[in-house]
Tab-separated table of C-alpha atoms in Angstrom:
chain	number	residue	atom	x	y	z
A	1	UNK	CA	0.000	0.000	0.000
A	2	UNK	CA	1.170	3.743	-0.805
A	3	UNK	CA	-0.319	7.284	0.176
A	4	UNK	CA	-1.208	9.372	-2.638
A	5	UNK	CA	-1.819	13.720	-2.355
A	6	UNK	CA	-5.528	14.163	-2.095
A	7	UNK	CA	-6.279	11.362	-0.112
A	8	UNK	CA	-6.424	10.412	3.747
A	9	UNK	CA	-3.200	9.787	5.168
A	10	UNK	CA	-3.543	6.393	7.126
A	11	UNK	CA	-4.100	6.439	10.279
A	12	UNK	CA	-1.633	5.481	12.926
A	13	UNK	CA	-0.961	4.881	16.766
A	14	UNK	CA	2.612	4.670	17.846
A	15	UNK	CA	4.007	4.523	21.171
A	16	UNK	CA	7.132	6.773	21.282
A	17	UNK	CA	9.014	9.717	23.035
A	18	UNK	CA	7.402	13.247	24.210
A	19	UNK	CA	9.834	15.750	25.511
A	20	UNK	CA	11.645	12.958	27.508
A	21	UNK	CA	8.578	10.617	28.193
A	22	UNK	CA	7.054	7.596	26.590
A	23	UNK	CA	3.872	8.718	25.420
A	24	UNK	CA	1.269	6.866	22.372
A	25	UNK	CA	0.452	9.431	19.738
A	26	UNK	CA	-1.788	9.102	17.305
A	27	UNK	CA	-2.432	10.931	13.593
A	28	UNK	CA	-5.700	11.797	15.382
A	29	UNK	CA	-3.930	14.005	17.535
A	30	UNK	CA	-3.479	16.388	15.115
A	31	UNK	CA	-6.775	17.155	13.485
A	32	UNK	CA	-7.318	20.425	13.060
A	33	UNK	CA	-3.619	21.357	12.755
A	34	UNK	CA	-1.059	20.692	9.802
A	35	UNK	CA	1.319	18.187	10.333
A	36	UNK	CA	5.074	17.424	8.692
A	37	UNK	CA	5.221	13.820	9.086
A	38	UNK	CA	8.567	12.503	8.334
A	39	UNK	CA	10.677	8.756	8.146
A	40	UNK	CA	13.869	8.443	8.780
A	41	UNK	CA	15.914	4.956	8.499
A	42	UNK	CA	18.036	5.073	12.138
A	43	UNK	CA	18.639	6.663	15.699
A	44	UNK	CA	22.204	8.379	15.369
A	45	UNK	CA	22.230	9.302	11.453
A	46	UNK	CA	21.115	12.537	9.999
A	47	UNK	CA	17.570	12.746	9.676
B	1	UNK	CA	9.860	24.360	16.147
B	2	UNK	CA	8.277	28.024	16.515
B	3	UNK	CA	8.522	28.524	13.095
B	4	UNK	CA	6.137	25.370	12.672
B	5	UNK	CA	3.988	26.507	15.454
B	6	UNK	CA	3.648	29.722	14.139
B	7	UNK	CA	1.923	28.138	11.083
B	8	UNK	CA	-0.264	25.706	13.535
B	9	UNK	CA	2.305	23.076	12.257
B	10	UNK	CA	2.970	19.601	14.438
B	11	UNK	CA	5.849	17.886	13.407
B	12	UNK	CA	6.392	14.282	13.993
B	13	UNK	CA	9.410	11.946	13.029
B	14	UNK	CA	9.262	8.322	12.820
B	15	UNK	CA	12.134	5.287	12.464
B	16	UNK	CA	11.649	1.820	12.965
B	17	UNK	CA	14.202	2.364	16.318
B	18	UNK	CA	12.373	1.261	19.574
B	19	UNK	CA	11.142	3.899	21.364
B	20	UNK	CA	14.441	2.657	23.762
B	21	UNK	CA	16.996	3.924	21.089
B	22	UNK	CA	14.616	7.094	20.711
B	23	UNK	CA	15.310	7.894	24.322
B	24	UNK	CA	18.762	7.366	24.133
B	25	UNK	CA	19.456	9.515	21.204
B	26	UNK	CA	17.354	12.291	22.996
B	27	UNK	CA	19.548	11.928	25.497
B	28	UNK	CA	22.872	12.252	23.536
B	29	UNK	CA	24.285	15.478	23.151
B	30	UNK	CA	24.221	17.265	19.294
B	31	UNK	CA	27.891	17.358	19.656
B	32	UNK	CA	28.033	13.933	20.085
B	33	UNK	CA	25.691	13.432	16.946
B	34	UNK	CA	22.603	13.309	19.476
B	35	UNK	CA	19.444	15.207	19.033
B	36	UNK	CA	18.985	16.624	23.145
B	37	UNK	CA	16.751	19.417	23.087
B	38	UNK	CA	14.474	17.942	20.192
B	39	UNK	CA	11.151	19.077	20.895
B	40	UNK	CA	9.036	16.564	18.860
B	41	UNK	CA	7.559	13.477	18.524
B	42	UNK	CA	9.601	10.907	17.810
B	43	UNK	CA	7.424	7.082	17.484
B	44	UNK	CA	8.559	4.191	16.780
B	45	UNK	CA	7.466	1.749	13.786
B	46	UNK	CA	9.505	-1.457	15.743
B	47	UNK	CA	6.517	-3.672	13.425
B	48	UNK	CA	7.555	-1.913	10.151
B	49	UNK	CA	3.684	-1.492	9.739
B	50	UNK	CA	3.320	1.937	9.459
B	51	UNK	CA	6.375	2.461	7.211
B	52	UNK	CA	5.278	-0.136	5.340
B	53	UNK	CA	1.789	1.867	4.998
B	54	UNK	CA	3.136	4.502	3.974
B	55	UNK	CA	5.394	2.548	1.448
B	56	UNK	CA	8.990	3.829	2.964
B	57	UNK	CA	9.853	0.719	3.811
B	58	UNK	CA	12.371	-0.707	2.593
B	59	UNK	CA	12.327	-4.259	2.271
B	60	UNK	CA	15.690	-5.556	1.915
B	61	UNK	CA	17.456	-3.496	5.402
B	62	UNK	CA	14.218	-2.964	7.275
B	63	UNK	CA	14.722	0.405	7.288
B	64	UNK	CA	12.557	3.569	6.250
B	65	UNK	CA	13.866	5.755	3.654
B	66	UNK	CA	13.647	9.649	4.308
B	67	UNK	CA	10.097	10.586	3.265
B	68	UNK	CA	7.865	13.752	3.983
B	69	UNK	CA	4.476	14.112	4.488
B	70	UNK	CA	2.711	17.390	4.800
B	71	UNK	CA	-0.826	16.369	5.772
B	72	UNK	CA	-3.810	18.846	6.154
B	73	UNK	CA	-6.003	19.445	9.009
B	74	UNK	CA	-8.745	17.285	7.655
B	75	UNK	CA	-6.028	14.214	7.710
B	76	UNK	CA	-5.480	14.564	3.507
B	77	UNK	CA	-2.049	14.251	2.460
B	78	UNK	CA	-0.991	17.705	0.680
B	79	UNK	CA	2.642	16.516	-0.718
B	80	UNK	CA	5.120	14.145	-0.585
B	81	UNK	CA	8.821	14.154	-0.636
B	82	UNK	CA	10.640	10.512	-0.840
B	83	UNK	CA	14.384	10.635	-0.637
B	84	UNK	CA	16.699	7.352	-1.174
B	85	UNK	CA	19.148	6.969	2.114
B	86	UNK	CA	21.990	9.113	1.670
B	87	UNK	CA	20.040	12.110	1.387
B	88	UNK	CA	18.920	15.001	3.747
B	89	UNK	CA	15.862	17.346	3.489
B	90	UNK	CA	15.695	20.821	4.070
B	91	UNK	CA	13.488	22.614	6.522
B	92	UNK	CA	13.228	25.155	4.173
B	93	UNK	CA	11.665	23.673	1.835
B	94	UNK	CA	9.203	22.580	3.877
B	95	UNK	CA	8.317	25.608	5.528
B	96	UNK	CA	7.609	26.982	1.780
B	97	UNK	CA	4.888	24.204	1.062
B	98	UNK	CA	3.332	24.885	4.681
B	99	UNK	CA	3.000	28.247	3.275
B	100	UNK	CA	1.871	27.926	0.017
B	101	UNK	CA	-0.731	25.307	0.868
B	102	UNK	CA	-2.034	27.912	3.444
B	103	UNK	CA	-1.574	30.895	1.049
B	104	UNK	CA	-4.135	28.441	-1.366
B	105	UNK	CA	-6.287	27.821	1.389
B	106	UNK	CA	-7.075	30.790	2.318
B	107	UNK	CA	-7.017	33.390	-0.588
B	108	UNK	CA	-7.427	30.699	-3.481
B	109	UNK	CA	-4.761	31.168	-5.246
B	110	UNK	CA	-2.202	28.615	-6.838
B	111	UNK	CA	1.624	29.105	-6.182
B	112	UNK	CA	3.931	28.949	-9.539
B	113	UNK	CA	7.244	27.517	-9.774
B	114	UNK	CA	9.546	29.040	-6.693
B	115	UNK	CA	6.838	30.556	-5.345
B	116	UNK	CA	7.704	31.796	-1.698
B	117	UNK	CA	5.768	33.788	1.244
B	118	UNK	CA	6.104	37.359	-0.055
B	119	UNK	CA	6.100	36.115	-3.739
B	120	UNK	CA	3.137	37.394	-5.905
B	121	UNK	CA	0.144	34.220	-6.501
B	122	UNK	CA	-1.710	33.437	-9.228
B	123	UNK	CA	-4.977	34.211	-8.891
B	124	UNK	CA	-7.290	31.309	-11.381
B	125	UNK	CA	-9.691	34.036	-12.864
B	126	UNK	CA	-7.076	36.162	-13.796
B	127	UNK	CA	-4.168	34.076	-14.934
B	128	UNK	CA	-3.061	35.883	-17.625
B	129	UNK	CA	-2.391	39.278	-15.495
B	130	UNK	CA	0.376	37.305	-13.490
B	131	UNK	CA	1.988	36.257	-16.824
B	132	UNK	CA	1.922	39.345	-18.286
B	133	UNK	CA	4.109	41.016	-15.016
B	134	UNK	CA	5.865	38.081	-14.374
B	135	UNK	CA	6.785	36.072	-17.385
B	136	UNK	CA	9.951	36.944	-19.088
Protein backbone atom coordinates (compact mmCIF):
# COMPACT_ATOMS: atom_id res chain seq x y z
CA UNK A 1 0.00 0.00 0.00
CA UNK A 2 1.17 3.74 -0.81
CA UNK A 3 -0.32 7.28 0.18
CA UNK A 4 -1.21 9.37 -2.64
CA UNK A 5 -1.82 13.72 -2.35
CA UNK A 6 -5.53 14.16 -2.10
CA UNK A 7 -6.28 11.36 -0.11
CA UNK A 8 -6.42 10.41 3.75
CA UNK A 9 -3.20 9.79 5.17
CA UNK A 10 -3.54 6.39 7.13
CA UNK A 11 -4.10 6.44 10.28
CA UNK A 12 -1.63 5.48 12.93
CA UNK A 13 -0.96 4.88 16.77
CA UNK A 14 2.61 4.67 17.85
CA UNK A 15 4.01 4.52 21.17
CA UNK A 16 7.13 6.77 21.28
CA UNK A 17 9.01 9.72 23.03
CA UNK A 18 7.40 13.25 24.21
CA UNK A 19 9.83 15.75 25.51
CA UNK A 20 11.65 12.96 27.51
CA UNK A 21 8.58 10.62 28.19
CA UNK A 22 7.05 7.60 26.59
CA UNK A 23 3.87 8.72 25.42
CA UNK A 24 1.27 6.87 22.37
CA UNK A 25 0.45 9.43 19.74
CA UNK A 26 -1.79 9.10 17.31
CA UNK A 27 -2.43 10.93 13.59
CA UNK A 28 -5.70 11.80 15.38
CA UNK A 29 -3.93 14.00 17.53
CA UNK A 30 -3.48 16.39 15.11
CA UNK A 31 -6.78 17.16 13.49
CA UNK A 32 -7.32 20.42 13.06
CA UNK A 33 -3.62 21.36 12.75
CA UNK A 34 -1.06 20.69 9.80
CA UNK A 35 1.32 18.19 10.33
CA UNK A 36 5.07 17.42 8.69
CA UNK A 37 5.22 13.82 9.09
CA UNK A 38 8.57 12.50 8.33
CA UNK A 39 10.68 8.76 8.15
CA UNK A 40 13.87 8.44 8.78
CA UNK A 41 15.91 4.96 8.50
CA UNK A 42 18.04 5.07 12.14
CA UNK A 43 18.64 6.66 15.70
CA UNK A 44 22.20 8.38 15.37
CA UNK A 45 22.23 9.30 11.45
CA UNK A 46 21.12 12.54 10.00
CA UNK A 47 17.57 12.75 9.68
CA UNK B 1 9.86 24.36 16.15
CA UNK B 2 8.28 28.02 16.51
CA UNK B 3 8.52 28.52 13.09
CA UNK B 4 6.14 25.37 12.67
CA UNK B 5 3.99 26.51 15.45
CA UNK B 6 3.65 29.72 14.14
CA UNK B 7 1.92 28.14 11.08
CA UNK B 8 -0.26 25.71 13.53
CA UNK B 9 2.30 23.08 12.26
CA UNK B 10 2.97 19.60 14.44
CA UNK B 11 5.85 17.89 13.41
CA UNK B 12 6.39 14.28 13.99
CA UNK B 13 9.41 11.95 13.03
CA UNK B 14 9.26 8.32 12.82
CA UNK B 15 12.13 5.29 12.46
CA UNK B 16 11.65 1.82 12.97
CA UNK B 17 14.20 2.36 16.32
CA UNK B 18 12.37 1.26 19.57
CA UNK B 19 11.14 3.90 21.36
CA UNK B 20 14.44 2.66 23.76
CA UNK B 21 17.00 3.92 21.09
CA UNK B 22 14.62 7.09 20.71
CA UNK B 23 15.31 7.89 24.32
CA UNK B 24 18.76 7.37 24.13
CA UNK B 25 19.46 9.52 21.20
CA UNK B 26 17.35 12.29 23.00
CA UNK B 27 19.55 11.93 25.50
CA UNK B 28 22.87 12.25 23.54
CA UNK B 29 24.29 15.48 23.15
CA UNK B 30 24.22 17.26 19.29
CA UNK B 31 27.89 17.36 19.66
CA UNK B 32 28.03 13.93 20.08
CA UNK B 33 25.69 13.43 16.95
CA UNK B 34 22.60 13.31 19.48
CA UNK B 35 19.44 15.21 19.03
CA UNK B 36 18.99 16.62 23.14
CA UNK B 37 16.75 19.42 23.09
CA UNK B 38 14.47 17.94 20.19
CA UNK B 39 11.15 19.08 20.89
CA UNK B 40 9.04 16.56 18.86
CA UNK B 41 7.56 13.48 18.52
CA UNK B 42 9.60 10.91 17.81
CA UNK B 43 7.42 7.08 17.48
CA UNK B 44 8.56 4.19 16.78
CA UNK B 45 7.47 1.75 13.79
CA UNK B 46 9.50 -1.46 15.74
CA UNK B 47 6.52 -3.67 13.42
CA UNK B 48 7.55 -1.91 10.15
CA UNK B 49 3.68 -1.49 9.74
CA UNK B 50 3.32 1.94 9.46
CA UNK B 51 6.37 2.46 7.21
CA UNK B 52 5.28 -0.14 5.34
CA UNK B 53 1.79 1.87 5.00
CA UNK B 54 3.14 4.50 3.97
CA UNK B 55 5.39 2.55 1.45
CA UNK B 56 8.99 3.83 2.96
CA UNK B 57 9.85 0.72 3.81
CA UNK B 58 12.37 -0.71 2.59
CA UNK B 59 12.33 -4.26 2.27
CA UNK B 60 15.69 -5.56 1.92
CA UNK B 61 17.46 -3.50 5.40
CA UNK B 62 14.22 -2.96 7.27
CA UNK B 63 14.72 0.40 7.29
CA UNK B 64 12.56 3.57 6.25
CA UNK B 65 13.87 5.75 3.65
CA UNK B 66 13.65 9.65 4.31
CA UNK B 67 10.10 10.59 3.27
CA UNK B 68 7.87 13.75 3.98
CA UNK B 69 4.48 14.11 4.49
CA UNK B 70 2.71 17.39 4.80
CA UNK B 71 -0.83 16.37 5.77
CA UNK B 72 -3.81 18.85 6.15
CA UNK B 73 -6.00 19.45 9.01
CA UNK B 74 -8.75 17.29 7.66
CA UNK B 75 -6.03 14.21 7.71
CA UNK B 76 -5.48 14.56 3.51
CA UNK B 77 -2.05 14.25 2.46
CA UNK B 78 -0.99 17.70 0.68
CA UNK B 79 2.64 16.52 -0.72
CA UNK B 80 5.12 14.15 -0.58
CA UNK B 81 8.82 14.15 -0.64
CA UNK B 82 10.64 10.51 -0.84
CA UNK B 83 14.38 10.64 -0.64
CA UNK B 84 16.70 7.35 -1.17
CA UNK B 85 19.15 6.97 2.11
CA UNK B 86 21.99 9.11 1.67
CA UNK B 87 20.04 12.11 1.39
CA UNK B 88 18.92 15.00 3.75
CA UNK B 89 15.86 17.35 3.49
CA UNK B 90 15.70 20.82 4.07
CA UNK B 91 13.49 22.61 6.52
CA UNK B 92 13.23 25.16 4.17
CA UNK B 93 11.67 23.67 1.84
CA UNK B 94 9.20 22.58 3.88
CA UNK B 95 8.32 25.61 5.53
CA UNK B 96 7.61 26.98 1.78
CA UNK B 97 4.89 24.20 1.06
CA UNK B 98 3.33 24.89 4.68
CA UNK B 99 3.00 28.25 3.28
CA UNK B 100 1.87 27.93 0.02
CA UNK B 101 -0.73 25.31 0.87
CA UNK B 102 -2.03 27.91 3.44
CA UNK B 103 -1.57 30.90 1.05
CA UNK B 104 -4.13 28.44 -1.37
CA UNK B 105 -6.29 27.82 1.39
CA UNK B 106 -7.07 30.79 2.32
CA UNK B 107 -7.02 33.39 -0.59
CA UNK B 108 -7.43 30.70 -3.48
CA UNK B 109 -4.76 31.17 -5.25
CA UNK B 110 -2.20 28.61 -6.84
CA UNK B 111 1.62 29.11 -6.18
CA UNK B 112 3.93 28.95 -9.54
CA UNK B 113 7.24 27.52 -9.77
CA UNK B 114 9.55 29.04 -6.69
CA UNK B 115 6.84 30.56 -5.34
CA UNK B 116 7.70 31.80 -1.70
CA UNK B 117 5.77 33.79 1.24
CA UNK B 118 6.10 37.36 -0.05
CA UNK B 119 6.10 36.12 -3.74
CA UNK B 120 3.14 37.39 -5.91
CA UNK B 121 0.14 34.22 -6.50
CA UNK B 122 -1.71 33.44 -9.23
CA UNK B 123 -4.98 34.21 -8.89
CA UNK B 124 -7.29 31.31 -11.38
CA UNK B 125 -9.69 34.04 -12.86
CA UNK B 126 -7.08 36.16 -13.80
CA UNK B 127 -4.17 34.08 -14.93
CA UNK B 128 -3.06 35.88 -17.62
CA UNK B 129 -2.39 39.28 -15.50
CA UNK B 130 0.38 37.31 -13.49
CA UNK B 131 1.99 36.26 -16.82
CA UNK B 132 1.92 39.34 -18.29
CA UNK B 133 4.11 41.02 -15.02
CA UNK B 134 5.86 38.08 -14.37
CA UNK B 135 6.79 36.07 -17.39
CA UNK B 136 9.95 36.94 -19.09
Amino acid sequence: MSVRVGEKAPELTLDGVVKGDFKSVSLKDYRGKWLVLFFYPLDFTFV
Amino acid sequence: MSEFEQRNSGVVAISTDSKFSHKAWLQTPRKKGGIEGCQYPLLADFTKKVSADYGVLQEASGVAVRGLFLINPEGVVEAIQVNNLPIGRNVDEALRLLDAFQEHQKNGVVCPIGWAKGKEAIKPSDAAAWFEKHAK
